[in-house]
Tab-separated table of C-alpha atoms and ligand atoms in Angstrom:
chain	number	residue	atom	x	y	z
K	1	MET	CA	-0.281	-0.002	-0.129
K	2	PRO	CA	1.452	2.764	-1.062
K	3	ALA	CA	1.729	5.775	2.391
K	4	PRO	CA	-0.827	7.942	1.844
K	5	ASP	CA	-0.145	11.540	0.679
K	6	TYR	CA	0.171	13.819	4.191
K	7	ALA	CA	0.517	16.817	2.202
K	8	LEU	CA	-3.565	16.663	1.624
K	9	LEU	CA	-4.513	17.858	5.266
K	10	LEU	CA	-2.691	20.402	3.660
K	11	ASP	CA	-4.676	24.140	3.984
K	12	PRO	CA	-8.097	22.601	4.656
K	13	PRO	CA	-11.581	25.446	4.434
K	14	ALA	CA	-12.376	27.351	7.842
K	15	PHE	CA	-15.289	24.853	9.336
K	16	PRO	CA	-17.840	27.221	8.540
K	17	ALA	CA	-19.536	29.113	11.814
K	18	ASP	CA	-22.562	28.413	11.497
K	19	ARG	CA	-21.958	24.188	12.356
K	20	TYR	CA	-20.395	24.226	14.617
K	21	ALA	CA	-23.820	24.749	16.681
K	22	VAL	CA	-24.442	22.149	14.839
K	23	LEU	CA	-21.855	20.110	16.205
K	24	ALA	CA	-22.597	21.107	19.885
K	25	ASP	CA	-26.802	20.521	18.731
K	26	ARG	CA	-25.757	17.175	17.667
K	27	LEU	CA	-23.359	16.453	20.086
K	28	ALA	CA	-26.217	16.788	22.530
K	29	ALA	CA	-28.589	14.147	20.991
K	30	LEU	CA	-25.617	11.400	21.133
K	31	MET	CA	-25.121	12.130	24.669
K	32	GLY	CA	-29.484	12.114	25.245
K	33	THR	CA	-29.487	15.846	26.992
K	34	ARG	CA	-31.164	18.947	26.166
K	35	ASN	CA	-28.209	21.019	28.800
K	36	ASP	CA	-25.588	22.739	27.087
K	37	VAL	CA	-23.294	21.640	24.762
K	38	LEU	CA	-20.225	23.391	24.658
K	39	LEU	CA	-16.749	21.751	22.306
K	40	ILE	CA	-13.796	21.755	23.631
K	41	GLN	CA	-10.468	22.588	21.202
K	42	ALA	CA	-8.296	19.545	22.580
K	43	GLU	CA	-8.827	15.860	23.800
K	44	ALA	CA	-10.130	14.868	26.503
K	45	VAL	CA	-8.638	14.887	29.405
K	46	LEU	CA	-8.653	18.833	28.625
K	47	ALA	CA	-12.192	19.077	28.717
K	48	LEU	CA	-11.879	16.725	31.936
K	49	GLU	CA	-9.334	19.479	33.331
K	50	ALA	CA	-11.142	22.783	32.617
K	51	THR	CA	-14.190	21.262	34.082
K	52	ALA	CA	-12.206	20.103	37.906
K	53	ALA	CA	-10.006	24.023	37.170
K	54	SER	CA	-13.387	25.660	36.395
K	55	LEU	CA	-15.069	24.646	39.911
K	56	ALA	CA	-12.432	24.704	41.688
K	57	ARG	CA	-12.653	27.186	44.773
K	58	PRO	CA	-11.675	27.362	48.823
K	59	GLY	CA	-15.165	26.177	49.888
K	60	LEU	CA	-16.274	23.442	47.166
K	61	ARG	CA	-16.594	19.330	49.162
K	62	ALA	CA	-16.300	16.688	45.928
K	63	LEU	CA	-16.640	13.185	46.395
K	64	ASN	CA	-14.147	12.191	44.089
K	65	ILE	CA	-14.852	8.455	42.901
K	66	VAL	CA	-11.289	6.373	41.964
K	67	THR	CA	-11.343	4.263	39.474
K	68	SER	CA	-8.467	4.728	37.395
K	69	PRO	CA	-5.580	7.259	36.984
K	70	TYR	CA	-8.237	9.514	35.037
K	71	GLY	CA	-10.682	10.344	38.812
K	72	ALA	CA	-7.589	10.280	40.392
K	73	TRP	CA	-6.482	13.376	38.709
K	74	PHE	CA	-9.521	15.037	38.312
K	75	GLY	CA	-9.525	15.099	42.386
K	76	GLY	CA	-6.201	16.301	41.822
K	77	TRP	CA	-7.139	19.422	39.626
K	78	LEU	CA	-9.826	20.503	42.393
K	79	GLU	CA	-7.446	20.534	44.630
K	80	ARG	CA	-4.945	23.023	43.314
K	81	GLY	CA	-8.388	25.118	43.214
K	82	GLY	CA	-8.262	25.027	46.727
K	83	ALA	CA	-11.361	22.278	47.182
K	84	THR	CA	-11.855	20.349	49.693
K	85	VAL	CA	-11.598	16.474	47.767
K	86	ARG	CA	-12.567	13.763	49.837
K	87	ASN	CA	-11.137	10.828	46.874
K	88	LEU	CA	-13.503	8.017	47.595
K	89	THR	CA	-10.624	5.112	45.781
K	90	ALA	CA	-11.778	1.776	44.706
K	91	SER	CA	-10.552	-1.835	45.373
K	92	PRO	CA	-7.791	-1.254	42.837
K	93	ALA	CA	-8.640	-1.979	38.964
K	94	LYS	CA	-12.251	-2.654	40.309
K	95	PRO	CA	-15.187	-0.466	40.294
K	96	ILE	CA	-16.742	1.422	42.937
K	97	SER	CA	-19.808	-0.610	45.083
K	98	LEU	CA	-22.715	1.315	45.753
K	99	GLN	CA	-22.606	1.083	49.859
K	100	GLU	CA	-19.142	2.912	49.632
K	101	VAL	CA	-20.797	5.580	47.973
K	102	GLU	CA	-23.839	5.410	50.146
K	103	ARG	CA	-21.368	5.834	53.129
K	104	ALA	CA	-19.291	7.841	52.120
K	105	LEU	CA	-21.724	10.393	50.272
K	106	ASP	CA	-23.225	9.790	54.264
K	107	ASP	CA	-20.876	11.366	56.662
K	108	GLY	CA	-22.003	14.005	57.852
K	109	THR	CA	-19.454	16.593	55.070
K	110	GLY	CA	-22.515	17.983	53.041
K	111	PHE	CA	-20.619	16.912	49.546
K	112	ASN	CA	-22.100	19.756	47.297
K	113	LEU	CA	-19.948	17.694	43.843
K	114	LEU	CA	-19.911	13.770	43.051
K	115	ALA	CA	-16.937	13.177	40.389
K	116	ILE	CA	-17.387	9.348	38.778
K	117	VAL	CA	-15.890	8.115	35.343
K	118	HIS	CA	-18.583	5.618	33.324
K	119	ALA	CA	-16.850	2.888	32.160
K	120	GLU	CA	-11.886	2.716	32.501
K	121	SER	CA	-10.723	1.776	29.297
K	122	ALA	CA	-7.249	1.380	31.998
K	123	SER	CA	-9.255	-2.237	33.642
K	124	GLY	CA	-12.664	-2.631	31.632
K	125	ILE	CA	-14.650	-2.350	34.256
K	126	LEU	CA	-18.075	-0.367	34.159
K	127	ASN	CA	-19.436	1.580	36.885
K	128	PRO	CA	-22.691	1.225	38.162
K	129	LEU	CA	-23.246	5.097	37.014
K	130	PRO	CA	-27.921	4.626	37.228
K	131	ALA	CA	-27.643	3.980	40.977
K	132	ILE	CA	-25.466	6.991	42.423
K	133	ALA	CA	-26.244	9.385	39.597
K	134	ALA	CA	-29.633	9.017	42.440
K	135	LEU	CA	-27.744	8.610	45.219
K	136	ALA	CA	-26.352	12.445	43.764
K	137	LYS	CA	-30.087	13.024	42.320
K	138	ASP	CA	-31.828	12.152	45.585
K	139	ARG	CA	-29.347	14.643	47.970
K	140	GLY	CA	-29.488	17.305	45.643
K	141	ILE	CA	-25.451	17.292	44.442
K	142	VAL	CA	-23.405	17.570	41.310
K	143	THR	CA	-22.472	15.470	39.319
K	144	VAL	CA	-19.621	15.211	36.199
K	145	VAL	CA	-19.383	12.129	34.686
K	146	ASP	CA	-15.840	10.857	32.243
K	147	ALA	CA	-18.118	9.326	29.972
K	148	VAL	CA	-15.221	9.499	27.286
K	149	ALA	CA	-14.439	5.478	27.166
K	150	SER	CA	-18.484	4.721	27.089
K	151	ILE	CA	-20.339	7.244	25.465
K	152	GLY	CA	-21.168	5.046	21.782
K	153	GLY	CA	-20.175	2.028	24.393
K	154	HIS	CA	-22.467	1.628	26.509
K	155	ALA	CA	-25.208	3.111	26.713
K	156	PHE	CA	-25.187	7.039	28.790
K	157	GLU	CA	-28.129	9.426	29.272
K	158	ALA	CA	-27.634	12.111	30.604
K	159	ASP	CA	-30.968	13.848	31.716
K	160	ARG	CA	-31.848	10.491	32.080
K	161	LEU	CA	-29.457	10.013	34.309
K	162	ASP	CA	-29.784	13.701	35.566
K	163	ILE	CA	-26.035	14.458	34.904
K	164	ASP	CA	-24.946	18.314	35.327
K	165	ILE	CA	-22.048	17.870	33.772
K	166	ALA	CA	-20.962	15.363	30.978
K	167	VAL	CA	-17.746	15.266	29.356
K	168	ILE	CA	-16.816	12.915	25.945
K	169	GLY	CA	-14.510	12.729	23.455
K	170	PRO	CA	-15.179	10.881	19.947
K	171	GLN	CA	-11.935	9.115	19.843
K	172	LYS	CA	-12.737	6.236	21.397
K	173	ALA	CA	-16.381	3.754	20.877
K	174	LEU	CA	-17.140	6.390	18.708
K	175	ALA	CA	-13.939	5.798	16.608
K	176	GLY	CA	-13.808	9.987	15.370
K	177	PRO	CA	-11.145	12.058	15.705
K	178	ALA	CA	-8.249	12.586	19.578
K	179	GLY	CA	-8.438	15.953	18.652
K	180	VAL	CA	-11.845	17.825	20.155
K	181	SER	CA	-14.393	17.306	22.618
K	182	ALA	CA	-17.122	18.745	24.370
K	183	ILE	CA	-19.074	18.882	27.521
K	184	SER	CA	-22.178	18.559	28.739
K	185	VAL	CA	-23.521	21.299	32.154
K	186	SER	CA	-26.598	22.153	33.454
K	187	PRO	CA	-28.227	25.155	34.963
K	188	LYS	CA	-27.986	23.631	38.475
K	189	ALA	CA	-24.146	23.533	36.829
K	190	TRP	CA	-22.946	27.076	35.999
K	191	GLU	CA	-24.123	28.066	38.844
K	192	LEU	CA	-21.987	25.830	41.001
K	193	LEU	CA	-19.540	26.996	37.753
K	194	SER	CA	-20.018	31.174	38.699
K	195	HIS	CA	-18.386	31.575	41.315
K	196	GLY	CA	-15.151	34.809	41.449
K	197	ALA	CA	-12.701	32.198	41.596
K	198	ALA	CA	-13.249	31.160	38.250
K	199	PRO	CA	-10.596	31.017	35.920
K	200	GLU	CA	-11.119	33.849	32.753
K	201	ASN	CA	-9.033	33.954	29.658
K	202	SER	CA	-7.841	31.234	30.274
K	203	MET	CA	-8.995	27.957	27.828
K	204	LEU	CA	-9.736	25.610	31.347
K	205	SER	CA	-12.541	28.752	31.964
K	206	LEU	CA	-16.396	26.719	31.003
K	207	LEU	CA	-17.579	30.564	31.715
K	208	ASP	CA	-15.229	32.410	29.105
K	209	GLN	CA	-16.675	29.637	27.151
K	210	LYS	CA	-20.237	29.810	27.530
K	211	LYS	CA	-19.658	34.168	27.404
K	212	LEU	CA	-17.010	33.997	24.260
K	213	TRP	CA	-19.970	30.971	22.656
K	214	LEU	CA	-22.960	30.866	23.876
K	215	ASP	CA	-24.050	33.780	24.668
K	216	THR	CA	-23.381	35.202	21.454
K	217	GLY	CA	-25.426	33.394	19.821
K	218	ARG	CA	-23.052	29.962	18.834
K	219	GLY	CA	-21.175	31.197	16.301
K	220	ALA	CA	-17.186	30.395	15.087
K	221	LEU	CA	-15.910	29.232	18.332
K	222	PRO	CA	-13.259	31.809	19.964
K	223	GLY	CA	-10.047	31.088	19.235
K	224	THR	CA	-8.571	28.803	15.464
K	225	PRO	CA	-9.873	26.019	15.756
K	226	ALA	CA	-8.326	23.010	13.626
K	227	PRO	CA	-10.570	22.782	10.713
K	228	LEU	CA	-9.012	19.294	9.916
K	229	GLU	CA	-11.152	17.870	13.935
K	230	PHE	CA	-14.216	19.643	12.962
K	231	PHE	CA	-14.698	18.154	10.082
K	232	ALA	CA	-13.140	14.443	11.156
K	233	LEU	CA	-15.648	15.120	14.118
K	234	GLU	CA	-19.170	15.734	11.860
K	235	ALA	CA	-17.588	12.580	9.540
K	236	ALA	CA	-17.408	10.331	13.041
K	237	LEU	CA	-21.123	11.557	13.948
K	238	ASP	CA	-22.763	10.972	10.054
K	239	ARG	CA	-21.401	7.398	10.836
K	240	ILE	CA	-22.311	7.081	14.103
K	241	GLU	CA	-25.988	8.435	13.332
K	242	ALA	CA	-26.267	6.109	10.366
K	243	GLU	CA	-25.260	2.973	12.446
K	244	GLY	CA	-27.522	4.495	15.139
K	245	LEU	CA	-26.342	4.508	18.500
K	246	ALA	CA	-28.289	1.853	19.927
K	247	SER	CA	-26.413	0.007	17.804
K	248	ALA	CA	-22.750	0.763	18.057
K	249	ASN	CA	-23.760	0.023	21.948
K	250	GLU	CA	-24.897	-3.431	21.326
K	251	ARG	CA	-22.388	-3.343	18.199
K	252	HIS	CA	-19.721	-3.563	21.838
K	253	LYS	CA	-21.523	-5.883	24.440
K	254	ARG	CA	-21.245	-8.531	20.879
K	255	ALA	CA	-18.044	-8.114	20.962
K	256	ALA	CA	-17.217	-8.141	24.801
K	257	ALA	CA	-19.810	-10.944	24.392
K	258	ALA	CA	-18.099	-13.146	22.211
K	259	ALA	CA	-14.148	-11.047	23.882
K	260	ARG	CA	-14.847	-12.381	27.356
K	261	ALA	CA	-16.471	-16.844	26.230
K	262	GLY	CA	-12.847	-16.925	23.910
K	263	ILE	CA	-10.527	-15.977	27.329
K	264	ASN	CA	-13.131	-17.930	28.882
K	265	ALA	CA	-11.997	-20.678	26.443
K	266	LEU	CA	-8.411	-20.636	26.885
K	267	GLY	CA	-8.794	-21.314	30.325
K	268	ILE	CA	-7.148	-18.278	31.605
K	269	PRO	CA	-9.322	-15.158	33.913
K	270	THR	CA	-11.256	-12.444	33.165
K	271	TRP	CA	-10.966	-9.931	35.720
K	272	VAL	CA	-14.442	-8.847	37.118
K	273	GLU	CA	-17.716	-10.648	36.479
K	274	GLU	CA	-19.535	-9.199	33.294
K	275	THR	CA	-21.636	-7.252	35.140
K	276	HIS	CA	-19.087	-4.739	35.922
K	277	ALA	CA	-16.848	-5.231	32.552
K	278	SER	CA	-17.249	-3.049	30.463
K	279	ALA	CA	-17.950	-3.376	26.551
K	280	LEU	CA	-14.809	-1.114	25.675
K	281	VAL	CA	-11.981	-3.559	26.356
K	282	SER	CA	-11.708	-7.078	28.199
K	283	THR	CA	-9.885	-8.005	31.115
K	284	ALA	CA	-8.266	-11.176	31.782
K	285	ILE	CA	-5.778	-12.277	34.592
K	286	LEU	CA	-1.723	-14.077	33.013
K	287	PRO	CA	-1.083	-16.724	34.286
K	288	ASP	CA	1.257	-16.783	37.353
K	289	ALA	CA	4.086	-18.361	35.330
K	290	ILE	CA	3.901	-15.373	32.999
K	291	GLU	CA	5.640	-12.177	33.457
K	292	ALA	CA	3.456	-9.485	31.375
K	293	GLY	CA	6.199	-7.678	29.784
K	294	ALA	CA	6.889	-11.355	28.613
K	295	PHE	CA	3.751	-11.617	27.602
K	296	LEU	CA	3.772	-8.515	25.596
K	297	SER	CA	6.315	-8.818	23.297
K	298	ALA	CA	5.345	-12.571	22.352
K	299	VAL	CA	2.347	-10.376	21.114
K	300	SER	CA	1.922	-10.186	17.396
K	301	THR	CA	-0.080	-7.756	16.002
K	302	GLU	CA	0.227	-9.060	12.150
K	303	GLN	CA	-3.085	-10.423	12.076
K	304	GLY	CA	-5.383	-7.467	13.478
K	305	ALA	CA	-4.743	-7.521	17.128
K	306	ASP	CA	-4.466	-5.116	19.938
K	307	ILE	CA	-3.593	-6.615	22.677
K	308	SER	CA	-2.287	-3.689	26.061
K	309	GLY	CA	-1.021	-4.306	29.392
K	310	GLY	CA	-3.922	-2.731	32.020
K	311	VAL	CA	-2.900	0.717	33.485
K	312	GLY	CA	-2.635	1.467	36.331
K	313	PRO	CA	-2.371	0.388	39.973
K	314	GLY	CA	-3.949	-3.004	40.158
K	315	ALA	CA	-3.696	-3.811	36.452
K	316	GLU	CA	0.500	-4.823	36.466
K	317	ARG	CA	-1.775	-8.454	35.411
K	318	LEU	CA	-3.963	-7.746	33.774
K	319	ILE	CA	-3.573	-7.921	29.855
K	320	ARG	CA	-6.645	-6.527	27.983
K	321	LEU	CA	-8.738	-7.482	23.666
K	322	ASN	CA	-9.544	-3.526	22.882
K	323	HIS	CA	-12.235	-3.693	20.852
K	324	THR	CA	-13.541	-0.078	20.976
K	325	GLY	CA	-15.339	1.689	17.535
K	326	ARG	CA	-14.007	0.647	14.084
K	327	ARG	CA	-13.167	-2.921	16.831
K	328	ALA	CA	-16.173	-3.068	18.402
K	329	ASN	CA	-16.707	-6.293	15.345
K	330	PRO	CA	-16.334	-10.277	15.091
K	331	GLU	CA	-12.878	-10.267	13.359
K	332	ALA	CA	-11.207	-8.286	15.157
K	333	VAL	CA	-12.347	-9.842	18.915
K	334	LYS	CA	-11.374	-12.868	16.737
K	335	ALA	CA	-7.976	-12.049	16.013
K	336	ASN	CA	-7.692	-10.971	19.250
K	337	ILE	CA	-8.137	-14.222	20.811
K	338	ALA	CA	-5.497	-15.978	18.319
K	339	ALA	CA	-3.329	-13.346	18.910
K	340	VAL	CA	-3.819	-14.239	23.442
K	341	SER	CA	-3.476	-18.060	21.772
K	342	SER	CA	-0.995	-18.163	20.821
K	343	ALA	CA	1.606	-15.768	23.079
K	344	LEU	CA	0.339	-17.891	26.149
K	345	ARG	CA	1.015	-20.759	23.606
K	346	SER	CA	4.272	-19.091	23.336
K	347	LEU	CA	5.308	-18.943	26.742
K	348	GLY	CA	4.405	-22.012	26.966
K	349	HIS	CA	0.877	-22.644	28.246
K	350	ARG	CA	-1.367	-24.447	27.104
K	351	ALA	CA	-4.061	-23.069	25.193
K	352	ASP	CA	-6.721	-23.880	22.460
K	353	THR	CA	-6.473	-22.079	20.264
K	354	ASP	CA	-9.327	-23.044	18.111
K	355	SER	CA	-12.172	-24.129	20.819
K	356	ALA	CA	-11.432	-20.068	21.618
K	357	LEU	CA	-12.048	-18.754	18.235
K	358	GLU	CA	-15.391	-21.213	17.965
K	359	ALA	CA	-16.461	-19.993	21.376
K	360	ALA	CA	-16.318	-16.321	20.181
K	361	GLU	CA	-17.292	-17.092	17.762
K	362	LYS	CA	-20.969	-18.709	19.252
K	363	SER	CA	-20.880	-16.101	21.747
K	364	TYR	CA	-21.774	-13.923	18.439
K	365	PHE	CA	-23.822	-16.628	16.475
K	366	ALA	CA	-26.463	-17.470	19.816
K	367	ALA	CA	-26.370	-12.229	19.711
K	368	PHE	CA	-27.605	-13.670	16.355
K	369	GLY	CA	-29.843	-16.306	16.700
K	370	ASP	CA	-32.027	-14.782	19.435
K	371	GLY	CA	-32.693	-11.810	16.673
K	372	LEU	CA	-31.117	-9.273	19.110
O	1	PLP	C1	-9.467	7.436	27.315
O	1	PLP	C2	-10.052	8.978	28.720
O	1	PLP	C3	-9.904	9.689	28.615
O	1	PLP	C4	-9.269	10.598	27.529
O	1	PLP	O1	-7.386	10.252	26.894
O	1	PLP	P1	-7.113	10.925	26.074
O	1	PLP	O2	-5.900	10.909	26.198
O	1	PLP	O3	-7.567	12.499	26.089
O	1	PLP	O4	-8.211	10.295	24.742
O	1	PLP	C5	-10.072	10.367	29.492
O	1	PLP	N1	-10.823	9.112	30.443
O	1	PLP	C6	-11.551	8.099	30.745
O	1	PLP	C7	-12.578	7.210	30.850
O	1	PLP	C8	-10.848	7.522	29.479
O	1	PLP	O5	-10.585	6.192	28.878
């Protein structure tokens, strides 16, 4: 295959100013919200940092749920801005439990903010978001959800769950560009964001975005927008809308079920039970005798597999089978299973590739056979 001609990407036209608001509305529809949606001209980590930096002030009392490095960073950004933060850290690389959250919420602090990641691609877990959001709602607490990984891969409806601030990025399950992201903000969240210590004239300021874009009729974005990112976002939305969000969710669910079936047939344990597993990556625990670095070096990527190690505390002995976005399909799942199997075998572990592939296929067949 000849190398692509990247010079074609030079001198793009400006993204039409009247299409930013359309993009924001389409993202709002994907997020299931009627709240304001801000377009952030950077990868999603910056949108998360901007959210934390804009909320943070002395007197803000945040319950910050930590299930990966992303949550740990969020707590750090809040603290940097003077907030009082209680980090509620789950067992390493596991989801948080509802009981832990309920106990923390009722510890007498009187939290006014709760922050949580929905699904984690670092460890392949899913937090029990709907139930946690209900606890926060009962107590009138503003909620911030990092749905960067989950949007497109899991059902996520911000308004139905009463999520005040949701941060998303197109680069995971939506299979879009990585240089742009979005934040939805409810009226209650705007109240909490409107305070004297909020950043101003700053890329981290949500109030600047409100003042310069929302309140001026949502025309051209402030600054110099990167047109390629917005054209790519538009194309990604075209594709996901043509498929339908529910179908994309279902495609991830099937890929995850098939990956789990294959992993189980290889005789290595999956990391969490199905109800706590994300549909984005499937995680399995390496056999004791196999060193993680050696395993990853033994994995071949030739047949389209995408296998990596777990990320963050507690995930050191996990392997991740990626079936996010365009990879949520039978071929990619089978490539992953075959690659894990042959790496295990090359390191002297017994694994039956054929029966693992068959188990993955059967899982797919069962899903279609059920008329799903
Ligand atoms: C990928 C991801 C992000 C954003 O990371 P980027 O480096 O901006 O791609 C944030 N939160 C979670 C849970 C993620 O999986």
